[in-house]
PDB file of C-alpha atoms in Angstrom:
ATOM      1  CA  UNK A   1      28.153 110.043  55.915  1.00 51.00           C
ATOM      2  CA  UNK A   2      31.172 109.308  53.220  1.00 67.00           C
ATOM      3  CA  UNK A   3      30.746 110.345  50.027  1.00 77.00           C
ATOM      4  CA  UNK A   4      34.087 109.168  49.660  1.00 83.00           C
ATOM      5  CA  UNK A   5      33.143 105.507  50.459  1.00 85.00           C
ATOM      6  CA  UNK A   6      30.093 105.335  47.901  1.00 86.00           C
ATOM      7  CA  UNK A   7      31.969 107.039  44.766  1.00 89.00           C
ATOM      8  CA  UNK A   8      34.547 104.045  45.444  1.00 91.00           C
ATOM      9  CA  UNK A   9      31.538 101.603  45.612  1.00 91.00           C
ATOM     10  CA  UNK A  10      30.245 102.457  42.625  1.00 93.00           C
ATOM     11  CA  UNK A  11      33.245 102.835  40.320  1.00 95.00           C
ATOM     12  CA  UNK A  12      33.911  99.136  41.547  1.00 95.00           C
ATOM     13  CA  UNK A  13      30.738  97.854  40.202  1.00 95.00           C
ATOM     14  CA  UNK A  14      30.582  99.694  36.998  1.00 96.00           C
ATOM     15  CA  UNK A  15      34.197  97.922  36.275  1.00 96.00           C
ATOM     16  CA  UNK A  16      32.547  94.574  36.639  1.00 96.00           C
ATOM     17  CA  UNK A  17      30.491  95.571  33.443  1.00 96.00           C
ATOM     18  CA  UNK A  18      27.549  93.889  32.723  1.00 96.00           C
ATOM     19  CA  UNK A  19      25.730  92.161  35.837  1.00 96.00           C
ATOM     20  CA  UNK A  20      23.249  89.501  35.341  1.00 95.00           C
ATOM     21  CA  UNK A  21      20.078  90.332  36.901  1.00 94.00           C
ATOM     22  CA  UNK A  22      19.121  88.566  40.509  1.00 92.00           C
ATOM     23  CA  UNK A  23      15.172  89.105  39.752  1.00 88.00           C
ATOM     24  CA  UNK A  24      12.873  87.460  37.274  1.00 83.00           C
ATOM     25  CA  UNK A  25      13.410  89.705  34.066  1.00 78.00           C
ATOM     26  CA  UNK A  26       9.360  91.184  34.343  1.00 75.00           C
ATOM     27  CA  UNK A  27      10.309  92.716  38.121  1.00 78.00           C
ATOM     28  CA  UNK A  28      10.450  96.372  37.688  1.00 76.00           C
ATOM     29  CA  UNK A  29      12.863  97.135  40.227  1.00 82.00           C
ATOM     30  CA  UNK A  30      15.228  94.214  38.895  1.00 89.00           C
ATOM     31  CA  UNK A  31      18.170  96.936  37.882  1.00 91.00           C
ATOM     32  CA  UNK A  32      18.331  98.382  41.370  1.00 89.00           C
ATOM     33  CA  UNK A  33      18.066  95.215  43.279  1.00 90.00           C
ATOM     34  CA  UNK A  34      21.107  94.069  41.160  1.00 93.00           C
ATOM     35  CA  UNK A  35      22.884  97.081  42.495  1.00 93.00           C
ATOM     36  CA  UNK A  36      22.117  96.698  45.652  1.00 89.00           C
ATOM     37  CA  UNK A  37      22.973  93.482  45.696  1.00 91.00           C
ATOM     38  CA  UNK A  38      26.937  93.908  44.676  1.00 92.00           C
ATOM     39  CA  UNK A  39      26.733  96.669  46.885  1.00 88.00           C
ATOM     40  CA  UNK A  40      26.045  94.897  49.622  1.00 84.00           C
ATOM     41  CA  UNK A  41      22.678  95.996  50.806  1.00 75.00           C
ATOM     42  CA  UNK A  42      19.490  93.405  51.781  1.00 66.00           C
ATOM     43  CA  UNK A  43      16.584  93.671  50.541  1.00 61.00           C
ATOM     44  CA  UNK A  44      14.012  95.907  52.528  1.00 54.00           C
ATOM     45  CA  UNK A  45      11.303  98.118  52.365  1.00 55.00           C
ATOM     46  CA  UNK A  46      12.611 100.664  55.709  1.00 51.00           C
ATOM     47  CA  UNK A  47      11.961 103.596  56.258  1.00 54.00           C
ATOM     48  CA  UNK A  48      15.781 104.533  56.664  1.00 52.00           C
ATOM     49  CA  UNK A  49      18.101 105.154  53.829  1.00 51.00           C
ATOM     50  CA  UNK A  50      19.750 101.944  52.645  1.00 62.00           C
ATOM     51  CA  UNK A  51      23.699 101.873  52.718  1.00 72.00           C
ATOM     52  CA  UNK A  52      25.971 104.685  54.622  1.00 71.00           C
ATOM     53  CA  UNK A  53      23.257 107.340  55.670  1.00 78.00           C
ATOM     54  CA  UNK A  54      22.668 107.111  51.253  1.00 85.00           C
ATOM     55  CA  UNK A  55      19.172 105.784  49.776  1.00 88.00           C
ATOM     56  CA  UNK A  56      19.783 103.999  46.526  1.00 89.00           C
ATOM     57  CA  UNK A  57      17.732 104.483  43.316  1.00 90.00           C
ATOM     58  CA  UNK A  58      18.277 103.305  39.798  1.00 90.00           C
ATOM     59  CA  UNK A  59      17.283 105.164  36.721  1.00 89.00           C
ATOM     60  CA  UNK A  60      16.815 102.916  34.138  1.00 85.00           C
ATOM     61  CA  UNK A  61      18.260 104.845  30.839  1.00 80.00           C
ATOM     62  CA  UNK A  62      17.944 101.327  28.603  1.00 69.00           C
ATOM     63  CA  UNK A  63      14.168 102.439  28.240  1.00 69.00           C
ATOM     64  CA  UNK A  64      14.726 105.781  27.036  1.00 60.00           C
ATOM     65  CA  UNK A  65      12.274 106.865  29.443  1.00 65.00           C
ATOM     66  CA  UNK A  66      11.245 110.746  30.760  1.00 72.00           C
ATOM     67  CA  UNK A  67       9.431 108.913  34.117  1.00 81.00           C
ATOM     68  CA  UNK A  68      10.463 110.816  36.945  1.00 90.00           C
ATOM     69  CA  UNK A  69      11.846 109.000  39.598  1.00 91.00           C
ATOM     70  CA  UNK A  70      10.172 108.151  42.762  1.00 91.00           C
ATOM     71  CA  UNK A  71      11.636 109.934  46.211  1.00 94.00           C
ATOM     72  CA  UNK A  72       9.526 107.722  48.022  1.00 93.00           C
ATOM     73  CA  UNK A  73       6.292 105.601  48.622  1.00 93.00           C
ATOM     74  CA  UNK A  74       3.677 106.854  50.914  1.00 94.00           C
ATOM     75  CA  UNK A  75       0.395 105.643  52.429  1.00 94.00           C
ATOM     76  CA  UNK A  76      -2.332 108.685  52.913  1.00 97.00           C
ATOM     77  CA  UNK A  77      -2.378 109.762  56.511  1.00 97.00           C
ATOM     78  CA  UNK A  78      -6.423 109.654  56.515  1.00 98.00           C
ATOM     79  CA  UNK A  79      -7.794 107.417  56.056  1.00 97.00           C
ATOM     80  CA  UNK A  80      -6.661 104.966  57.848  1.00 91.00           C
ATOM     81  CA  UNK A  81      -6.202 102.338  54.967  1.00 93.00           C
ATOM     82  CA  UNK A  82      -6.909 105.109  52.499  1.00 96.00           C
ATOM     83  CA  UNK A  83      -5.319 102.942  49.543  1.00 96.00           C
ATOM     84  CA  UNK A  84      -8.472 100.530  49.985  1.00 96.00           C
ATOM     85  CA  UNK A  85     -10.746 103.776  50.126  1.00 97.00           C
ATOM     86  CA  UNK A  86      -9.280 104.986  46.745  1.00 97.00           C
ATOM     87  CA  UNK A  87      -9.475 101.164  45.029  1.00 97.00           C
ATOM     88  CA  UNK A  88     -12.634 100.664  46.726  1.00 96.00           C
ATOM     89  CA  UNK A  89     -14.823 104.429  46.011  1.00 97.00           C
ATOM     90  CA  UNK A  90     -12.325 105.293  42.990  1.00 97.00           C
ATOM     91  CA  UNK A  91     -11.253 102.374  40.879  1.00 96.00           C
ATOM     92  CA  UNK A  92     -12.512 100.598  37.646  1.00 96.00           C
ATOM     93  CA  UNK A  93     -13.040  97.189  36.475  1.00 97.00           C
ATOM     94  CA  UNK A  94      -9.771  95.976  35.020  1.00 95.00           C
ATOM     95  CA  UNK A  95      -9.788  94.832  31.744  1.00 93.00           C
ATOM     96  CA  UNK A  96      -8.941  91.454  32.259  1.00 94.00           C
ATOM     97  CA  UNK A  97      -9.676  91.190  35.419  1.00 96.00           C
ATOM     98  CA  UNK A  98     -13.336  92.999  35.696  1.00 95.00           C
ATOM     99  CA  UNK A  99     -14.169  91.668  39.385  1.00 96.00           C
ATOM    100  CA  UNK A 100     -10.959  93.249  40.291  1.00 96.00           C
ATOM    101  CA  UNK A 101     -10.554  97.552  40.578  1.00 97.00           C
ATOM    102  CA  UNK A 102      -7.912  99.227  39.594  1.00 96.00           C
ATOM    103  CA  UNK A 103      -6.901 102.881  40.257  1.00 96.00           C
ATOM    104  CA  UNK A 104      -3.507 104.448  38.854  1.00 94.00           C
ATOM    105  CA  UNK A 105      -2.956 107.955  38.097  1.00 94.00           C
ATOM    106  CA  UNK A 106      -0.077 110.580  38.035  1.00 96.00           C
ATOM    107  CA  UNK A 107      -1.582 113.369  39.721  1.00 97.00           C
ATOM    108  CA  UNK A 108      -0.493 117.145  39.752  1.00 98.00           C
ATOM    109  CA  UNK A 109      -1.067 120.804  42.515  1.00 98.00           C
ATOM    110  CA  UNK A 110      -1.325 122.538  39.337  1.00 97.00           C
ATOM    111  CA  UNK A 111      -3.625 121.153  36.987  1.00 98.00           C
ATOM    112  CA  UNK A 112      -6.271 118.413  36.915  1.00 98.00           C
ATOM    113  CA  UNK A 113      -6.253 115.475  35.566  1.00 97.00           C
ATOM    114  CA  UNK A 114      -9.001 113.961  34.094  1.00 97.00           C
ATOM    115  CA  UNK A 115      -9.067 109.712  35.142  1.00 95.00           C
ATOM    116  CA  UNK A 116     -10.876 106.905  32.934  1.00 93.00           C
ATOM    117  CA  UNK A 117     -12.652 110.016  30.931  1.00 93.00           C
ATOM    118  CA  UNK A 118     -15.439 110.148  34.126  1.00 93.00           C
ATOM    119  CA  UNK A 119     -13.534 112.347  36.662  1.00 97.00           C
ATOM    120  CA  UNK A 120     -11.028 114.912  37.199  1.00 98.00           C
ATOM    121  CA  UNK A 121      -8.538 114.712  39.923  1.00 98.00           C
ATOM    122  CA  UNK A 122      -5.637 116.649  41.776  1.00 98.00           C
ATOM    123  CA  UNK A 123      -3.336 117.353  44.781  1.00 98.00           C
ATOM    124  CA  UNK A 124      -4.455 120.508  46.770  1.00 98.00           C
ATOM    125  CA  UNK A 125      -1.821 122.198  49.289  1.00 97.00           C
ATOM    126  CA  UNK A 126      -3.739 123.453  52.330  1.00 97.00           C
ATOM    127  CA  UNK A 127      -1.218 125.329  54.187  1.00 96.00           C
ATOM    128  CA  UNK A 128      -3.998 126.367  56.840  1.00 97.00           C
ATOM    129  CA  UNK A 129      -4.379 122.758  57.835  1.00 97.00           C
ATOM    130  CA  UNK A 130      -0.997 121.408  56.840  1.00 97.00           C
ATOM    131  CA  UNK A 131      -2.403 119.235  54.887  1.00 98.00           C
ATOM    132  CA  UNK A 132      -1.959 118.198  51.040  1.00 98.00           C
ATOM    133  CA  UNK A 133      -5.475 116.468  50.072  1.00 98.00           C
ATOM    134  CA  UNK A 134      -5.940 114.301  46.919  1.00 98.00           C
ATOM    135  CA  UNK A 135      -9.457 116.520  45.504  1.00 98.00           C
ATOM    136  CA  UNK A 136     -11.988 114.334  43.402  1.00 98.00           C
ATOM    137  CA  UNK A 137     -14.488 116.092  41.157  1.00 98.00           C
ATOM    138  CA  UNK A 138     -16.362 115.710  38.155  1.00 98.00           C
ATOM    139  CA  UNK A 139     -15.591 116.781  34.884  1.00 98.00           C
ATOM    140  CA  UNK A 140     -17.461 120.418  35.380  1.00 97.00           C
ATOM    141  CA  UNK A 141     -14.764 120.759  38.311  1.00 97.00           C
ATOM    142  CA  UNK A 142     -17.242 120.453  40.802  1.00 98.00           C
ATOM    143  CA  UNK A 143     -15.952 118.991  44.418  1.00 98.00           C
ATOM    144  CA  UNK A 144     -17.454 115.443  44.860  1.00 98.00           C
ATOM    145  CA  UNK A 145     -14.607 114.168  47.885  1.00 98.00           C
ATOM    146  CA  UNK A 146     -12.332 115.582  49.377  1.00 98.00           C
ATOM    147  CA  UNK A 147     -10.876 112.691  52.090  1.00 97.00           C
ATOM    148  CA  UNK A 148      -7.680 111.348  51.506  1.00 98.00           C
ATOM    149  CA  UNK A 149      -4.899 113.439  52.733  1.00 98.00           C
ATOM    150  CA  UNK A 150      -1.543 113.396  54.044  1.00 98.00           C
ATOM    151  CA  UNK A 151      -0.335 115.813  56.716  1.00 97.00           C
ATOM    152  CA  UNK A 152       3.023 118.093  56.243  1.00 97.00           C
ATOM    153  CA  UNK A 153       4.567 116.086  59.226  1.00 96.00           C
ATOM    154  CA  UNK A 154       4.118 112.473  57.648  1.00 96.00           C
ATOM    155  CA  UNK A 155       5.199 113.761  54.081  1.00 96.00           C
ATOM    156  CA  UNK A 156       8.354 115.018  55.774  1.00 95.00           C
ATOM    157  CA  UNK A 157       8.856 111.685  57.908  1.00 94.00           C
ATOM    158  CA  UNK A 158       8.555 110.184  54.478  1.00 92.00           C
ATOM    159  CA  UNK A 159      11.320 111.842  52.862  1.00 92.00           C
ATOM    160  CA  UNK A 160      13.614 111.384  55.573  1.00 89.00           C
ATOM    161  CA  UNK A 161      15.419 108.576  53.921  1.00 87.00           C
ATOM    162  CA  UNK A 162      16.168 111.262  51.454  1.00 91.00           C
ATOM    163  CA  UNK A 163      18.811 113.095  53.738  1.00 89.00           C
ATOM    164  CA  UNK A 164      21.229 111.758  51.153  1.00 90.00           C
ATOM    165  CA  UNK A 165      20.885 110.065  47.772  1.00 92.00           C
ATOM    166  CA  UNK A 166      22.506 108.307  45.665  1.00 92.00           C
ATOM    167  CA  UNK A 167      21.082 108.085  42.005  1.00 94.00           C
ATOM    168  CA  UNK A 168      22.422 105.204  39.592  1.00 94.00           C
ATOM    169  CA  UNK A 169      22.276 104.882  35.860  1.00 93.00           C
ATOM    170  CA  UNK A 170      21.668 101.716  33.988  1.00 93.00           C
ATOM    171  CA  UNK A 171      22.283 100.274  31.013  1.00 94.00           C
ATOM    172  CA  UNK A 172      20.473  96.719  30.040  1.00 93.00           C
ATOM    173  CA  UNK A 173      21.489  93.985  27.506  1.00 93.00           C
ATOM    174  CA  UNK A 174      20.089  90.161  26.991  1.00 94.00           C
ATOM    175  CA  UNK A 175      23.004  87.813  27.758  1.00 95.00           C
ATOM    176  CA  UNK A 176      21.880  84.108  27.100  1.00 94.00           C
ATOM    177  CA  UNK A 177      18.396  85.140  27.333  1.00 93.00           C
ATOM    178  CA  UNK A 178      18.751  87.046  30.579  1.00 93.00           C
ATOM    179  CA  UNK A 179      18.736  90.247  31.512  1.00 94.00           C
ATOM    180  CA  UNK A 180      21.732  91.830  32.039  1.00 95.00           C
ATOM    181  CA  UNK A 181      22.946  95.151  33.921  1.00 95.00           C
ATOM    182  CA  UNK A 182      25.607  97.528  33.425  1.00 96.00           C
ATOM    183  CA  UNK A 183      25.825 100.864  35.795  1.00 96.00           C
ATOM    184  CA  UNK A 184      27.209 103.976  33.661  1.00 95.00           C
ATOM    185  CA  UNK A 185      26.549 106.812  35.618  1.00 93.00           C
ATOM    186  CA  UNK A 186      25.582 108.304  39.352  1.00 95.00           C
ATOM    187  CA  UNK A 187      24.602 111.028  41.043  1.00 95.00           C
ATOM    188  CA  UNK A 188      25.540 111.967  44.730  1.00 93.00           C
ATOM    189  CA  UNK A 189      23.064 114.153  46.599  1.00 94.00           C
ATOM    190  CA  UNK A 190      23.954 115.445  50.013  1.00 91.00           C
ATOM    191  CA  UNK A 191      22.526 118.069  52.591  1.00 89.00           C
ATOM    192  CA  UNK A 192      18.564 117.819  52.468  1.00 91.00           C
ATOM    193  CA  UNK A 193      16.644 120.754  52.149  1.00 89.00           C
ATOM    194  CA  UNK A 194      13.426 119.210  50.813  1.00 81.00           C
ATOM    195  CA  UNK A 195      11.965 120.019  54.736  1.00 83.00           C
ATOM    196  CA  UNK A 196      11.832 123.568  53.340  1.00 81.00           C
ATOM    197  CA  UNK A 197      10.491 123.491  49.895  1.00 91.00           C
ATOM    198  CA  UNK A 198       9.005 120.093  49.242  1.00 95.00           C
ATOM    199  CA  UNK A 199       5.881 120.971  49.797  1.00 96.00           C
ATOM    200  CA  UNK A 200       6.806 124.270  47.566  1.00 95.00           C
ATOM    201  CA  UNK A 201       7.459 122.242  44.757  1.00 96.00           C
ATOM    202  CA  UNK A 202       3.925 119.728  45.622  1.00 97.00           C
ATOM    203  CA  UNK A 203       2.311 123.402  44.955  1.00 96.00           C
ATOM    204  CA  UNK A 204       3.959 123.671  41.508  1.00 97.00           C
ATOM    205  CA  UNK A 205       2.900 120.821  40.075  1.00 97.00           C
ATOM    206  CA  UNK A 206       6.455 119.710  40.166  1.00 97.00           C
ATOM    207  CA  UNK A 207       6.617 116.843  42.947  1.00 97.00           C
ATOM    208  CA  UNK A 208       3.573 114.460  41.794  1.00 97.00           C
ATOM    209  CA  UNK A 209       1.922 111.782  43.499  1.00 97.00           C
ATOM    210  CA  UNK A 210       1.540 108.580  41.663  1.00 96.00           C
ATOM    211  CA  UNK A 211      -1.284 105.874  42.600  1.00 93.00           C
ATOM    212  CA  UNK A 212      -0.493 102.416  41.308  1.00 92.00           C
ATOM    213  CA  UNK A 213      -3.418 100.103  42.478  1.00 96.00           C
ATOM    214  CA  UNK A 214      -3.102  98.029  39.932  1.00 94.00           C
ATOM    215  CA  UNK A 215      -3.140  93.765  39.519  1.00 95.00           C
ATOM    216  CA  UNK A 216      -1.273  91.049  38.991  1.00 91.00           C
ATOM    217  CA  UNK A 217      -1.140  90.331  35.339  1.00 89.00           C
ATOM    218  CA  UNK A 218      -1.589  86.321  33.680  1.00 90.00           C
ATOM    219  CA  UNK A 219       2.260  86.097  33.746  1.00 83.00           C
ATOM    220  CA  UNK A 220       3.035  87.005  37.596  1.00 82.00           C
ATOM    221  CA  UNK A 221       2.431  85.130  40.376  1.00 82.00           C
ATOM    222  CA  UNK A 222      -0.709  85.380  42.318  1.00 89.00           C
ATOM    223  CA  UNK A 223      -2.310  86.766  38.621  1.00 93.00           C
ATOM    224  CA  UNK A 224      -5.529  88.434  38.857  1.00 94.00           C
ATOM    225  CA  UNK A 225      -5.016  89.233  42.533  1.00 95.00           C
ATOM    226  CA  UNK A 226      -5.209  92.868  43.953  1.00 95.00           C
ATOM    227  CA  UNK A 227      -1.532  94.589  43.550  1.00 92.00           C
ATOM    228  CA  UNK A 228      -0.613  97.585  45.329  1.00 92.00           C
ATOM    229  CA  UNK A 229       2.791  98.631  43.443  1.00 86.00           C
ATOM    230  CA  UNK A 230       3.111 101.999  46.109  1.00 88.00           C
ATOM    231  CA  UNK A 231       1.434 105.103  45.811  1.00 92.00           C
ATOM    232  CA  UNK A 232       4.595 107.707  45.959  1.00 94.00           C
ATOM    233  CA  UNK A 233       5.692 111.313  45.414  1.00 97.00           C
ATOM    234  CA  UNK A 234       7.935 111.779  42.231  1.00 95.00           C
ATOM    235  CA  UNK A 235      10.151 114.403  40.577  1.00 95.00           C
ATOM    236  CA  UNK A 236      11.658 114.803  37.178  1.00 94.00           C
ATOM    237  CA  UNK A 237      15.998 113.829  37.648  1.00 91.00           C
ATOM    238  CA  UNK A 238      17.226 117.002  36.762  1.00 91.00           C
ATOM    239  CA  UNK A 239      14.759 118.926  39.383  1.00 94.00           C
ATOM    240  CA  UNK A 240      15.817 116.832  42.270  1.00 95.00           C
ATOM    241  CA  UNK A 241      18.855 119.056  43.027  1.00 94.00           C
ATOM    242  CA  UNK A 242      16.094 121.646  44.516  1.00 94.00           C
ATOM    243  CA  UNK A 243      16.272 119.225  47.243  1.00 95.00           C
ATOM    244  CA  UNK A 244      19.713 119.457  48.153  1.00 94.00           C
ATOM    245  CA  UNK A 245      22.581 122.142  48.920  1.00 92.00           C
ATOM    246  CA  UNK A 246      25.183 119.920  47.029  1.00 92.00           C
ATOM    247  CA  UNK A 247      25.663 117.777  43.949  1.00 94.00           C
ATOM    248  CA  UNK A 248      28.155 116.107  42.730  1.00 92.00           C
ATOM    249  CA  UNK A 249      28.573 113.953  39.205  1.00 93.00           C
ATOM    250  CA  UNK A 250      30.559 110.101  38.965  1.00 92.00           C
ATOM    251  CA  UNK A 251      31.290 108.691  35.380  1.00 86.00           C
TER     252      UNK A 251
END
């Protein structure tokens, strides 16, 4: 691991200034692919971290948003294809799409949350089983399934990428009618300790899960299609240092 190495990286791409974007402007993960892409790194969807023992992520602070950002994607551990099970026994008609279901929700350990106004749903930590089940009930709170879960072991093979991070900030202007990026700020992470409280923070409502069964809108290729955008665990930026012994700040 050099920290060293990745501070350097980074301060040479934020003096190139504003980078135009290598993705079609609607591709939501356009800013980080752009990074990535001065940085060196190919394209992939691995399971190990993506340049110099670091996993990459872009914030993108042109949208003003709160989102959290997303540690990593996930598939259930049972059922097998449980992503199909929730679409399939979960999901609604989209609105444009109505022969198509869709199922996305931000769900929390600590409180329910109620999904298309017909059913509540949540994450439940079973430490018994070592387990952390997504609970479906309806809106009296009464258990109706309880069958998609993950176990502790898979959530922690999941996060494994996150042994060190590396967070970038971006800023976004239209250059000739393109999307441009500029990268303003980072944020180093090193020494993972999510293997002793991630689950912890599951149980406090502050890790969520995110399910993003969505589909391809009239503008996208394959449009009106099934899309799976990743169901994944997320955490507010300034909470993500619970996950490590040391931070450290590049302007």
């Amino acid at each position: 691991m050099n920290s060293d190495k990745i501070k350097q990286e980074f301060l040479r791409i934020k003096a190139l200034g504003y980078l135009a974007n290598v993705k079609t402007d609607f591709n939501d993960g356009a800013a980080g692919n752009t990074f990535e892409t001065h940085l060196g790194v190919k394209e992939n969807n691995l399971k190990e971290a993506d340049f110099d023992n670091f996993e990459v992520k872009t914030k993108k602070t042109y949208l003003n948003s709160k989102s959290p950002i997303s540690l990593f994607t996930l598939k259930p551990t049972y059922p097998p294809d449980g992503d199909s099970y929730m679409r399939n026994n979960w999901g609604v008609p989209d609105s444009r799409y109505p022969n198509v279901l869709r199922f996305s929700t931000s769900l929390y350990a600590h409180r329910w949350s109620v999904v298309y106004k017909k059913f509540k749903y949540r994450v439940d930590v079973d430490r018994k089983e070592s387990r952390v089940y997504i609970v479906r009930a309806d809106l009296n709170e009464n258990i109706l399934d309880r069958t998609i879960y993950w176990t502790f072991d898979d959530i922690h093979k999941g996060a494994k990428k996150l042994e060190n991070l590396f967070l970038v900030e971006a800023d976004m202007k239209v250059i000739n009618g393109r999307h441009h990026f500029h990268y303003t700020n980072a944020t180093v992470y090193i020494d993972y300790i999510g293997n002793e409280n991630f689950i912890d923070l599951i149980e406090q409502g502050l890790i969520r899960y995110d399910n993003r069964l969505g589909v391809y809108g009239p503008t996208m290729p394959h449009a009106g299609t099934p899309h799976n955008h990743g169901g994944g665990f997320r955490l507010d930026k300034k909470l993500i240092g619970k996950l490590y012994n040391n931070v450290i700040e590049i302007t």
